[in-house]
Amino acid sequence: MRAALTYSLPLWFVLTLSCSVRYSFTGGQFGQAKTFTVAYFNPQTALATQVYAQRLTEKMRDLLLAQSPLQMVGTGGDLQFEGSVTEYRVQTATATAAETAGRNRLTIGIKVKYTNLLEPELSFERSFTRFADFDGNADLFSVEEQLWETINDQLTQDMYNASVGNW
C-alpha cells in the first residue's frame, strides 16, 4: 500500500501541473503570432474621405494593441489587415407624417483582406457593413464624427472577431 502511494502521489502531482486552462476575456486566438500590421484603408467611394479612412485604420490598430498581446510593426506582421472603404452613404431611415426624414442613416461598408502568415488557412477576404442613425433635422457634418466613432467601434470589432476572435 505504501509503495502504491509513493508512486501515485508524484504521478498525480506531475499530471496536475502539466494540465492548464487558459482563459481570455477577448477570446482571441493568436497561435504563434507575435506581430500585426494594419495597412491604410483606402477610400474607394466618392463620399468617404481620407480623414475617415485614417480614423478607421487607427481604430483597428488601437483595438489590436488593447485586446491582444501582439506588437504592431509597419510592414510584414504575422497577421496582416488591409482593405478599403467601399460604401459610404446617407439615406432616410424613417419618415414623418409630413413626408420628411424623421431619422437618417449613415451606412459604411468595408472590404477587408486578412492574411495570417503563420496559419494561411485562417486568412480571408470579407466585407462588413454597419450603420448609425441620426436625427433627420441634424446636419450630417455636425454629427458625422460621433457616427464615425459608433460605426468604427462596430466595424473594428467585426474584423477582430472574424480574424482572431474565432467568431
XYZ file of N, CA and C in Angstrom:
501
model
N 0.820 -1.196 0.000
C 0.000 0.000 0.000
C 0.859 1.253 0.000
N 1.910 1.221 0.826
C 2.787 2.383 0.894
C 3.511 2.615 -0.433
N 3.893 1.544 -1.134
C 4.572 1.657 -2.427
C 3.637 2.289 -3.463
N 2.380 1.891 -3.438
C 1.411 2.472 -4.373
C 1.235 3.956 -4.118
N 1.181 4.337 -2.856
C 1.054 5.744 -2.501
C 2.303 6.525 -2.882
N 3.463 5.912 -2.717
C 4.730 6.558 -3.046
C 4.807 6.871 -4.540
N 4.307 5.966 -5.383
C 4.373 6.186 -6.822
C 3.193 7.000 -7.357
N 2.038 6.842 -6.774
C 0.862 7.538 -7.301
C 0.837 9.021 -6.938
N 1.342 9.380 -5.770
C 1.351 10.788 -5.380
C 2.214 11.642 -6.314
N 3.465 11.249 -6.623
C 4.252 12.045 -7.583
C 3.624 12.062 -8.982
N 3.040 10.923 -9.393
C 2.399 10.874 -10.704
C 1.215 11.842 -10.755
N 0.403 11.859 -9.711
C -0.717 12.795 -9.634
C -0.221 14.235 -9.672
N 0.848 14.525 -8.960
C 1.426 15.864 -8.903
C 1.895 16.320 -10.287
N 2.593 15.447 -11.015
C 3.085 15.777 -12.361
C 1.915 15.999 -13.315
N 0.926 15.132 -13.271
C -0.228 15.288 -14.159
C -1.005 16.561 -13.860
N -1.141 16.904 -12.610
C -1.856 18.118 -12.230
C -1.128 19.365 -12.706
N 0.178 19.392 -12.572
C 0.947 20.561 -13.000
C 1.025 20.692 -14.511
N 0.931 19.574 -15.227
C 1.053 19.648 -16.684
C -0.247 20.077 -17.356
N -1.340 20.046 -16.632
C -2.625 20.480 -17.177
C -2.842 21.948 -16.844
N -3.356 22.680 -17.800
C -3.642 24.086 -17.532
C -4.847 24.526 -18.345
N -5.474 25.550 -17.865
C -6.609 26.153 -18.549
C -6.237 27.589 -18.849
N -6.469 28.000 -20.084
C -6.164 29.368 -20.464
C -7.457 30.056 -20.834
N -7.700 31.200 -20.243
C -8.930 31.936 -20.495
C -8.588 33.356 -20.891
N -9.303 33.847 -21.886
C -9.094 35.216 -22.338
C -10.442 35.922 -22.371
N -10.506 37.139 -21.838
C -11.747 37.898 -21.861
C -12.111 38.343 -23.268
N -11.134 38.458 -24.159
C -11.419 38.873 -25.528
C -11.637 37.679 -26.440
N -11.287 36.498 -26.006
C -11.491 35.310 -26.813
C -10.526 35.197 -27.969
N -9.468 35.969 -27.990
C -8.531 35.957 -29.096
C -7.709 34.690 -29.164
N -7.510 34.202 -30.380
C -6.662 33.052 -30.635
C -5.545 33.525 -31.554
N -4.349 33.629 -31.022
C -3.255 34.227 -31.773
C -2.227 33.216 -32.251
N -2.354 31.947 -31.847
C -1.392 30.935 -32.253
C 0.012 31.366 -31.876
N 0.921 31.258 -32.818
C 2.317 31.640 -32.601
C 2.599 33.078 -33.037
N 1.568 33.786 -33.463
C 1.743 35.161 -33.954
C 2.244 36.077 -32.847
N 3.163 36.941 -33.223
C 3.716 37.910 -32.279
C 3.533 39.356 -32.754
N 3.276 39.537 -34.056
C 3.185 40.885 -34.617
C 1.968 41.009 -35.536
N 1.562 42.262 -35.753
C 0.490 42.536 -36.710
C 0.815 43.809 -37.477
N 0.208 43.908 -38.645
C 0.302 45.091 -39.492
C -1.109 45.469 -39.930
N -1.442 46.749 -39.832
C -2.713 47.245 -40.365
C -2.366 48.304 -41.402
N -2.597 47.979 -42.668
C -2.343 48.925 -43.753
C -3.492 49.935 -43.819
N -3.220 51.073 -44.403
C -4.204 52.142 -44.563
C -5.405 51.639 -45.360
N -6.612 51.894 -44.868
C -7.842 51.527 -45.562
C -8.173 52.617 -46.574
N -7.976 52.336 -47.842
C -8.208 53.322 -48.897
C -9.693 53.561 -49.132
N -10.098 54.836 -49.248
C -11.494 55.109 -49.607
C -11.706 54.834 -51.099
N -12.672 53.989 -51.419
C -12.964 53.629 -52.803
C -14.298 54.191 -53.274
N -14.882 55.048 -52.471
C -16.163 55.650 -52.820
C -16.030 57.160 -52.674
N -16.766 57.892 -53.470
C -16.601 59.350 -53.533
C -16.863 60.057 -52.206
N -17.792 59.581 -51.409
C -18.146 60.284 -50.178
C -17.221 59.989 -48.998
N -16.509 58.884 -49.047
C -15.589 58.551 -47.948
C -14.329 59.405 -48.072
N -13.975 60.073 -46.998
C -12.821 60.972 -47.025
C -11.556 60.270 -46.548
N -10.423 60.895 -46.842
C -9.137 60.398 -46.344
C -9.115 60.430 -44.817
N -9.744 61.440 -44.243
C -9.789 61.570 -42.780
C -10.532 60.380 -42.180
N -11.672 60.034 -42.780
C -12.410 58.874 -42.269
C -11.565 57.606 -42.377
N -10.955 57.383 -43.521
C -10.155 56.174 -43.729
C -9.011 56.087 -42.716
N -8.393 57.220 -42.418
C -7.310 57.236 -41.432
C -7.840 56.894 -40.038
N -9.008 57.422 -39.695
C -9.605 57.130 -38.378
C -9.915 55.638 -38.232
N -10.442 55.039 -39.296
C -10.742 53.608 -39.267
C -9.460 52.797 -39.091
N -8.433 53.153 -39.833
C -7.146 52.457 -39.737
C -6.586 52.546 -38.324
N -6.588 53.741 -37.756
C -6.065 53.939 -36.396
C -6.904 53.198 -35.360
N -8.209 53.163 -35.561
C -9.094 52.469 -34.619
C -8.777 50.972 -34.588
N -8.498 50.388 -35.761
C -8.163 48.962 -35.806
C -6.825 48.706 -35.130
N -5.856 49.558 -35.373
C -4.552 49.411 -34.710
C -4.710 49.495 -33.193
N -5.474 50.475 -32.739
C -5.688 50.654 -31.299
C -6.388 49.443 -30.680
N -7.366 48.893 -31.384
C -8.085 47.729 -30.872
C -7.150 46.535 -30.707
N -6.322 46.280 -31.711
C -5.397 45.150 -31.628
C -4.367 45.348 -30.522
N -3.899 46.567 -30.350
C -2.946 46.839 -29.271
C -3.594 46.648 -27.901
N -4.854 47.027 -27.779
C -5.541 46.950 -26.488
C -6.024 45.539 -26.151
N -6.439 44.776 -27.161
C -7.077 43.488 -26.887
C -6.229 42.279 -27.237
N -4.974 42.489 -27.570
C -4.131 41.347 -27.919
C -2.731 41.533 -27.343
N -1.980 40.453 -27.282
C -0.589 40.553 -26.833
C 0.365 40.885 -27.980
N -0.171 41.125 -29.166
C 0.642 41.339 -30.361
C 1.295 42.714 -30.372
N 2.441 42.782 -31.041
C 3.149 44.042 -31.237
C 2.876 44.542 -32.651
N 2.698 45.843 -32.801
C 2.456 46.430 -34.115
C 3.785 46.673 -34.818
N 3.845 46.311 -36.094
C 5.001 46.605 -36.936
C 4.500 47.292 -38.198
N 5.360 48.088 -38.822
C 4.968 48.845 -40.009
C 4.603 47.975 -41.195
N 5.401 46.939 -41.444
C 5.141 46.010 -42.542
C 5.566 44.613 -42.116
N 5.017 43.623 -42.787
C 5.457 42.252 -42.578
C 5.025 41.590 -41.287
N 3.919 42.015 -40.693
C 3.437 41.384 -39.467
C 2.985 39.954 -39.709
N 2.987 39.160 -38.650
C 2.494 37.784 -38.755
C 1.023 37.773 -39.166
N 0.266 38.733 -38.659
C -1.136 38.915 -39.024
C -1.252 40.254 -39.739
N -1.855 40.256 -40.928
C -1.909 41.473 -41.736
C -3.353 41.804 -42.108
N -3.683 43.071 -41.927
C -5.008 43.579 -42.280
C -4.834 44.662 -43.333
N -5.608 44.576 -44.392
C -5.639 45.637 -45.396
C -7.045 45.685 -45.961
N -7.384 46.797 -46.566
C -8.725 46.871 -47.109
C -9.070 48.223 -47.666
N -10.359 48.403 -47.904
C -10.833 49.653 -48.482
C -12.237 49.954 -47.969
N -12.571 51.234 -48.028
C -13.921 51.690 -47.700
C -14.700 51.633 -49.007
N -15.680 50.752 -49.078
C -16.389 50.506 -50.334
C -17.783 51.117 -50.381
N -18.282 51.542 -49.231
C -19.632 52.113 -49.182
C -19.658 53.221 -48.134
N -20.260 54.327 -48.498
C -20.421 55.461 -47.584
C -21.630 56.227 -48.085
N -22.782 56.007 -47.442
C -23.999 56.647 -47.953
C -24.919 57.072 -46.820
N -25.698 58.078 -47.117
C -26.706 58.579 -46.188
C -28.060 58.384 -46.853
N -29.008 57.856 -46.085
C -30.356 57.652 -46.605
C -31.360 57.860 -45.482
N -32.604 58.006 -45.858
C -33.668 58.169 -44.875
C -33.917 56.829 -44.188
N -33.939 56.858 -42.858
C -34.217 55.639 -42.089
C -35.697 55.550 -41.743
N -36.281 56.670 -41.339
C -37.719 56.727 -41.055
C -38.261 58.057 -41.554
N -39.505 58.037 -41.972
C -40.151 59.262 -42.452
C -41.198 59.711 -41.436
N -41.515 60.990 -41.488
C -42.560 61.538 -40.612
C -43.865 61.612 -41.393
N -44.928 61.966 -40.706
C -46.232 62.121 -41.361
C -46.190 63.225 -42.403
N -45.314 64.197 -42.217
C -45.188 65.302 -43.171
C -44.265 64.934 -44.334
N -43.949 63.645 -44.459
C -43.104 63.135 -45.532
C -41.709 63.747 -45.538
N -41.185 64.004 -44.362
C -39.789 64.427 -44.231
C -39.055 63.344 -43.453
N -37.757 63.411 -43.481
C -36.951 62.402 -42.792
C -37.018 62.607 -41.284
N -37.530 61.607 -40.576
C -37.528 61.656 -39.120
C -36.159 61.262 -38.588
N -35.568 60.256 -39.228
C -34.225 59.789 -38.886
C -33.497 59.504 -40.189
N -32.236 59.826 -40.206
C -31.377 59.492 -41.335
C -30.401 58.414 -40.892
N -29.802 57.749 -41.846
C -28.878 56.654 -41.552
C -27.597 56.812 -42.365
N -26.464 56.786 -41.667
C -25.159 56.728 -42.329
C -24.731 55.269 -42.342
N -24.481 54.744 -43.533
C -24.046 53.360 -43.698
C -22.637 53.362 -44.271
N -21.758 52.587 -43.646
C -20.372 52.478 -44.108
C -20.053 51.007 -44.306
N -19.490 50.692 -45.466
C -19.083 49.322 -45.771
C -17.603 49.266 -46.073
N -16.976 48.185 -45.654
C -15.544 47.995 -45.909
C -15.305 46.593 -46.454
N -14.236 46.462 -47.208
C -13.772 45.160 -47.664
C -12.419 44.940 -47.006
N -12.248 43.788 -46.365
C -11.043 43.501 -45.592
C -10.354 42.264 -46.141
N -9.040 42.365 -46.257
C -8.221 41.194 -46.566
C -7.368 40.930 -45.335
N -7.595 39.778 -44.715
C -6.836 39.360 -43.533
C -5.915 38.228 -43.955
N -4.627 38.400 -43.699
C -3.644 37.383 -44.037
C -2.940 36.932 -42.769
N -3.011 35.644 -42.507
C -2.298 35.039 -41.386
C -1.126 34.280 -41.994
N 0.076 34.831 -41.866
C 1.246 34.223 -42.489
C 1.645 32.907 -41.833
N 1.296 32.715 -40.579
C 1.675 31.502 -39.861
C 0.658 30.377 -40.030
N -0.597 30.737 -40.230
C -1.664 29.758 -40.458
C -2.518 30.248 -41.632
N -2.009 30.076 -42.857
C -2.681 30.629 -44.045
C -4.128 30.184 -44.221
N -4.482 29.027 -43.694
C -5.859 28.542 -43.841
C -6.861 29.417 -43.091
N -6.387 30.266 -42.198
C -7.264 31.180 -41.459
C -7.435 32.533 -42.155
N -6.709 32.748 -43.241
C -6.797 34.012 -43.989
C -8.149 34.110 -44.698
N -8.588 35.340 -44.962
C -9.866 35.531 -45.649
C -9.940 36.913 -46.275
N -10.914 37.061 -47.171
C -11.356 38.360 -47.680
C -12.849 38.420 -47.398
N -13.266 39.512 -46.758
C -14.660 39.600 -46.334
C -15.102 41.056 -46.313
N -16.393 41.261 -46.490
C -16.976 42.600 -46.403
C -17.787 42.725 -45.120
N -17.755 43.921 -44.545
C -18.524 44.232 -43.348
C -19.238 45.557 -43.582
N -20.466 45.660 -43.112
C -21.241 46.893 -43.231
C -21.910 47.184 -41.897
N -21.841 48.433 -41.487
C -22.504 48.883 -40.252
C -23.140 50.238 -40.509
N -24.097 50.609 -39.656
C -24.771 51.893 -39.812
C -25.060 52.505 -38.459
N -25.353 53.794 -38.495
C -25.807 54.522 -37.305
C -26.839 55.541 -37.762
N -27.892 55.672 -36.990
C -28.967 56.615 -37.301
C -28.745 57.937 -36.581
N -29.270 58.996 -37.179
C -29.205 60.319 -36.551
C -30.466 61.098 -36.895
N -30.733 62.121 -36.121
C -31.939 62.932 -36.263
C -32.032 63.515 -37.665
N -33.229 63.440 -38.242
C -33.447 63.944 -39.595
C -33.264 65.441 -39.730
N -33.375 66.178 -38.632
C -33.169 67.624 -38.663
C -31.705 68.013 -38.494
N -30.863 67.061 -38.132
C -29.445 67.361 -37.894
C -28.679 67.400 -39.210
N -27.725 68.286 -39.261
C -26.815 68.372 -40.390
C -25.785 67.249 -40.240
N -25.567 66.481 -41.295
C -24.631 65.358 -41.235
C -23.271 65.786 -40.697
N -22.778 66.921 -41.151
C -21.438 67.353 -40.756
C -21.330 67.646 -39.260
N -22.452 67.973 -38.630
C -22.409 68.258 -37.190
C -22.393 66.982 -36.341
N -22.827 65.861 -36.908
C -22.870 64.606 -36.146
C -21.967 63.519 -36.732
N -21.314 63.827 -37.830
C -20.552 62.817 -38.560
C -19.465 62.147 -37.719
N -18.712 62.916 -36.947
C -17.631 62.320 -36.156
C -18.161 61.376 -35.088
N -19.290 61.713 -34.467
C -19.911 60.802 -33.496
C -20.358 59.515 -34.183
N -20.912 59.654 -35.377
C -21.350 58.482 -36.132
C -20.158 57.614 -36.515
N -19.064 58.257 -36.919
C -17.838 57.508 -37.242
C -17.392 56.667 -36.056
N -17.402 57.274 -34.880
C -16.954 56.580 -33.668
C -17.808 55.335 -33.417
N -19.119 55.494 -33.515
C -20.038 54.374 -33.299
C -19.825 53.280 -34.336
N -19.784 53.665 -35.589
C -19.643 52.695 -36.675
C -18.270 52.038 -36.640
N -17.222 52.809 -36.402
C -15.874 52.236 -36.362
C -15.697 51.260 -35.209
N -16.327 51.529 -34.072
C -16.292 50.561 -32.966
C -16.838 49.214 -33.428
N -17.927 49.248 -34.170
C -18.562 48.015 -34.637
C -17.745 47.334 -35.736
N -17.272 48.122 -36.703
C -16.509 47.540 -37.808
C -15.204 46.911 -37.329
N -14.491 47.601 -36.447
C -13.218 47.051 -35.974
C -13.449 45.802 -35.119
N -14.510 45.790 -34.332
C -14.808 44.586 -33.546
C -15.201 43.437 -34.466
N -15.915 43.732 -35.558
C -16.240 42.702 -36.550
C -14.970 42.105 -37.147
N -14.015 42.969 -37.524
C -12.754 42.480 -38.093
C -11.991 41.636 -37.083
N -11.931 42.109 -35.849
C -11.225 41.391 -34.789
C -11.865 40.017 -34.559
N -13.181 39.998 -34.421
C -13.880 38.735 -34.170
C -13.695 37.744 -35.310
N -13.745 38.215 -36.544
C -13.605 37.327 -37.696
C -12.181 36.795 -37.846
N -11.197 37.573 -37.435
C -9.803 37.175 -37.643
C -9.229 36.392 -36.468
N -9.175 36.971 -35.311
C -8.551 36.309 -34.157
C -9.549 35.960 -33.065
N -10.763 36.422 -33.182
C -11.759 36.156 -32.156
C -12.507 34.850 -32.345
N -12.272 34.175 -33.474
C -12.926 32.899 -33.773
C -14.446 32.980 -33.748
N -15.009 34.056 -34.290
C -16.463 34.180 -34.358
C -16.921 33.908 -35.763
